[in-house]
Amino acid sequence: MKKRLLFIFGFLFGLILLSVNDTFVVAQKRQPFTDSLKKPVKFGFGRPATGAEITAWDIDVRPDGKGLPAGQGDVKKGKVIYDTKCAVCHGLNGRQTGTVKLAGGALVGDTLATAKSKTIGNYWPYATTLFDYIRRAMPYNLPGSLTNNEVYSLSAYLLNANKIVGADVVLDANHLPKVVMPAKKLFIMDDRRGGAEIK
């Protein structure tokens, strides 16, 4: 008897659910899907950015060097700047030892084959990315405070420390994009054309 009552109640409950669902679907079909928010044309605060403000933020650098600013730097100046503004997080020589965990991570790797952490020397595919990252994000406590010459000098020092360029190199917008990074061959261009054509 109990089983029969449970079956009847279950059947009735199922019918009620189906009718509620059908009513909901019909109601949905009747109402068009439109944006119910009435968005104002203006919010009444702020102002258009000036050309100078846009220029100050438009500092990205492409792998081919487009976007690099005027200026230049060398390894010797870069070492002084590094010791003053970078070593506190990245260590005196940019290498992480077994006993010291760097706050900013290792920047210098020995070789592609033996380095464990991803460093400038064994992982970064473009030298221009180094300049771009330092300029916009470093030093950690005061990002964007370095001059273009300081960023070129730091780039030269770090590339030299990773044995990518010589100690006498002078980097500028013309020479930095020509630096070939050891890890460039490990990256491939994404040549997909809007489908699942991953090669």
Tab-separated table of C-alpha atoms in Angstrom:
chain	number	residue	atom	x	y	z
A	1	MET	CA	0.000	0.000	0.000
A	2	LYS	CA	2.781	2.406	0.922
A	3	LYS	CA	4.599	1.665	-2.325
A	4	ARG	CA	1.452	2.364	-4.327
A	5	LEU	CA	0.900	5.719	-2.525
A	6	LEU	CA	4.535	6.690	-3.077
A	7	PHE	CA	4.202	5.833	-6.763
A	8	ILE	CA	0.985	7.891	-7.118
A	9	PHE	CA	2.486	10.896	-5.293
A	10	GLY	CA	5.670	10.625	-7.360
A	11	PHE	CA	3.662	10.476	-10.586
A	12	LEU	CA	1.550	13.509	-9.600
A	13	PHE	CA	4.631	15.463	-8.535
A	14	GLY	CA	6.254	14.693	-11.918
A	15	LEU	CA	3.149	15.961	-13.756
A	16	ILE	CA	3.218	19.189	-11.730
A	17	LEU	CA	6.903	19.723	-12.551
A	18	LEU	CA	6.284	19.140	-16.250
A	19	SER	CA	3.402	21.603	-16.348
A	20	VAL	CA	5.436	24.252	-14.484
A	21	ASN	CA	8.330	23.759	-16.901
A	22	ASP	CA	6.026	24.009	-19.948
A	23	THR	CA	4.500	27.229	-18.567
A	24	PHE	CA	8.000	28.673	-17.987
A	25	VAL	CA	9.134	27.763	-21.516
A	26	VAL	CA	6.004	29.317	-23.067
A	27	ALA	CA	6.486	32.473	-20.988
A	28	GLN	CA	10.095	32.650	-22.097
A	29	LYS	CA	9.134	32.389	-25.753
A	30	ARG	CA	6.707	35.289	-25.412
A	31	GLN	CA	9.242	37.705	-23.889
A	32	PRO	CA	11.969	39.002	-26.187
A	33	PHE	CA	15.514	38.863	-24.883
A	34	THR	CA	16.524	42.499	-24.706
A	35	ASP	CA	18.872	44.481	-22.531
A	36	SER	CA	16.724	45.652	-19.658
A	37	LEU	CA	19.334	48.123	-18.434
A	38	LYS	CA	18.890	51.669	-19.600
A	39	LYS	CA	22.508	52.744	-19.929
A	40	PRO	CA	23.197	56.473	-19.842
A	41	VAL	CA	25.217	58.066	-22.604
A	42	LYS	CA	27.452	59.662	-19.946
A	43	PHE	CA	27.943	58.886	-16.283
A	44	GLY	CA	28.677	62.487	-15.303
A	45	PHE	CA	32.254	62.084	-14.113
A	46	GLY	CA	35.717	61.942	-15.612
A	47	ARG	CA	37.044	63.615	-18.736
A	48	PRO	CA	38.641	62.540	-22.014
A	49	ALA	CA	42.307	61.591	-21.704
A	50	THR	CA	44.751	64.105	-23.115
A	51	GLY	CA	47.247	63.202	-25.816
A	52	ALA	CA	50.088	63.469	-23.275
A	53	GLU	CA	48.317	61.089	-20.888
A	54	ILE	CA	47.733	58.539	-23.639
A	55	THR	CA	51.389	58.806	-24.721
A	56	ALA	CA	52.538	58.205	-21.135
A	57	TRP	CA	50.593	54.936	-20.998
A	58	ASP	CA	51.258	53.843	-24.587
A	59	ILE	CA	54.675	52.318	-23.865
A	60	ASP	CA	54.395	48.746	-25.141
A	61	VAL	CA	57.340	47.369	-27.104
A	62	ARG	CA	56.922	44.725	-29.813
A	63	PRO	CA	59.382	41.885	-30.463
A	64	ASP	CA	60.591	43.689	-33.604
A	65	GLY	CA	61.481	46.761	-31.519
A	66	LYS	CA	58.581	48.969	-32.501
A	67	GLY	CA	57.808	51.157	-29.506
A	68	LEU	CA	61.367	51.349	-28.165
A	69	PRO	CA	62.175	54.900	-27.068
A	70	ALA	CA	65.269	57.014	-27.675
A	71	GLY	CA	68.188	56.436	-25.334
A	72	GLN	CA	70.996	53.970	-24.787
A	73	GLY	CA	72.723	51.999	-22.072
A	74	ASP	CA	75.713	49.766	-21.401
A	75	VAL	CA	76.675	46.892	-19.119
A	76	LYS	CA	78.854	48.906	-16.728
A	77	LYS	CA	76.132	51.473	-15.968
A	78	GLY	CA	73.576	48.682	-15.776
A	79	LYS	CA	75.576	46.887	-13.073
A	80	VAL	CA	75.602	50.020	-10.883
A	81	ILE	CA	71.843	50.530	-11.348
A	82	TYR	CA	71.177	46.838	-10.697
A	83	ASP	CA	73.182	46.847	-7.441
A	84	THR	CA	71.368	49.991	-6.298
A	85	LYS	CA	67.767	49.298	-7.339
A	86	CYS	CA	67.369	45.586	-8.121
A	87	ALA	CA	69.666	43.486	-5.935
A	88	VAL	CA	67.508	43.864	-2.842
A	89	CYS	CA	64.953	41.501	-4.455
A	90	HIS	CA	66.967	39.660	-7.114
A	91	GLY	CA	70.283	39.159	-5.289
A	92	LEU	CA	73.716	40.642	-5.977
A	93	ASN	CA	74.312	38.558	-9.081
A	94	GLY	CA	70.748	37.652	-10.055
A	95	ARG	CA	71.246	33.981	-9.229
A	96	GLN	CA	69.314	32.044	-6.646
A	97	THR	CA	71.408	29.747	-4.472
A	98	GLY	CA	70.260	26.725	-2.538
A	99	THR	CA	70.425	28.639	0.732
A	100	VAL	CA	68.865	31.940	-0.362
A	101	LYS	CA	65.350	32.233	-1.788
A	102	LEU	CA	65.139	35.454	-3.800
A	103	ALA	CA	62.107	37.653	-3.272
A	104	GLY	CA	62.091	38.560	-6.944
A	105	GLY	CA	63.163	35.250	-8.429
A	106	ALA	CA	66.335	34.401	-10.300
A	107	LEU	CA	67.156	36.479	-13.383
A	108	VAL	CA	70.330	34.723	-14.462
A	109	GLY	CA	70.438	31.094	-15.600
A	110	ASP	CA	73.513	29.026	-16.437
A	111	THR	CA	72.442	27.289	-19.649
A	112	LEU	CA	69.332	26.119	-21.434
A	113	ALA	CA	70.112	22.529	-20.486
A	114	THR	CA	70.865	22.857	-16.773
A	115	ALA	CA	68.860	25.835	-15.509
A	116	LYS	CA	65.887	24.857	-13.378
A	117	SER	CA	64.038	28.134	-12.961
A	118	LYS	CA	62.784	30.088	-15.974
A	119	THR	CA	65.231	32.947	-16.336
A	120	ILE	CA	65.959	35.643	-18.899
A	121	GLY	CA	68.753	33.530	-20.350
A	122	ASN	CA	66.926	30.236	-20.726
A	123	TYR	CA	63.280	31.152	-21.271
A	124	TRP	CA	62.616	34.637	-22.634
A	125	PRO	CA	62.271	34.593	-26.463
A	126	TYR	CA	62.833	38.319	-27.177
A	127	ALA	CA	65.267	40.832	-25.734
A	128	THR	CA	62.758	43.625	-26.304
A	129	THR	CA	60.405	41.953	-23.813
A	130	LEU	CA	63.056	42.478	-21.156
A	131	PHE	CA	63.112	46.217	-21.829
A	132	ASP	CA	59.300	46.400	-21.898
A	133	TYR	CA	58.904	44.542	-18.605
A	134	ILE	CA	61.593	46.441	-16.718
A	135	ARG	CA	60.259	49.801	-17.885
A	136	ARG	CA	56.641	49.171	-16.898
A	137	ALA	CA	57.006	46.977	-13.794
A	138	MET	CA	60.350	47.533	-12.081
A	139	PRO	CA	61.585	48.246	-9.507
A	140	TYR	CA	58.881	46.557	-7.499
A	141	ASN	CA	58.526	49.396	-4.994
A	142	LEU	CA	58.506	52.170	-7.638
A	143	PRO	CA	57.490	50.831	-11.076
A	144	GLY	CA	57.892	53.226	-13.978
A	145	SER	CA	60.481	55.351	-12.182
A	146	LEU	CA	63.483	54.315	-14.324
A	147	THR	CA	64.656	56.499	-17.194
A	148	ASN	CA	64.935	55.019	-20.676
A	149	ASN	CA	68.742	55.086	-20.386
A	150	GLU	CA	68.556	53.179	-17.091
A	151	VAL	CA	66.291	50.545	-18.650
A	152	TYR	CA	68.646	50.122	-21.625
A	153	SER	CA	71.579	49.805	-19.211
A	154	LEU	CA	69.786	47.245	-17.038
A	155	SER	CA	68.840	45.277	-20.147
A	156	ALA	CA	72.480	45.286	-21.268
A	157	TYR	CA	73.706	44.176	-17.837
A	158	LEU	CA	71.179	41.333	-17.526
A	159	LEU	CA	71.753	40.100	-21.067
A	160	ASN	CA	75.496	40.134	-20.402
A	161	ALA	CA	75.062	38.304	-17.073
A	162	ASN	CA	73.149	35.619	-18.985
A	163	LYS	CA	76.033	35.379	-21.514
A	164	ILE	CA	73.882	36.610	-24.411
A	165	VAL	CA	75.756	39.824	-25.230
A	166	GLY	CA	79.339	40.952	-24.653
A	167	ALA	CA	80.534	43.248	-21.883
A	168	ASP	CA	81.176	46.090	-24.331
A	169	VAL	CA	77.675	46.161	-25.867
A	170	VAL	CA	75.744	49.416	-26.067
A	171	LEU	CA	72.005	48.878	-26.437
A	172	ASP	CA	69.548	51.269	-28.043
A	173	ALA	CA	66.380	51.086	-30.149
A	174	ASN	CA	68.434	49.920	-33.137
A	175	HIS	CA	70.573	47.241	-31.452
A	176	LEU	CA	68.256	45.696	-28.841
A	177	PRO	CA	65.832	44.065	-31.343
A	178	LYS	CA	68.802	42.411	-33.085
A	179	VAL	CA	69.793	40.461	-29.956
A	180	VAL	CA	68.921	36.789	-30.546
A	181	MET	CA	67.764	35.062	-27.385
A	182	PRO	CA	68.785	31.403	-26.842
A	183	ALA	CA	65.200	30.343	-26.137
A	184	LYS	CA	63.680	31.943	-29.235
A	185	LYS	CA	63.777	28.601	-31.042
A	186	LEU	CA	61.620	27.056	-28.308
A	187	PHE	CA	58.639	29.256	-29.219
A	188	ILE	CA	56.415	29.062	-32.291
A	189	MET	CA	54.111	31.692	-33.755
A	190	ASP	CA	50.390	31.073	-33.333
A	191	ASP	CA	49.231	30.798	-36.948
A	192	ARG	CA	45.667	29.621	-36.320
A	193	ARG	CA	43.024	31.128	-38.586
A	194	GLY	CA	39.807	31.025	-36.550
A	195	GLY	CA	39.312	27.284	-36.201
A	196	ALA	CA	40.861	24.360	-34.402
A	197	GLU	CA	43.974	24.399	-36.565
A	198	ILE	CA	46.524	23.972	-33.779
A	199	LYS	CA	49.706	22.573	-35.290
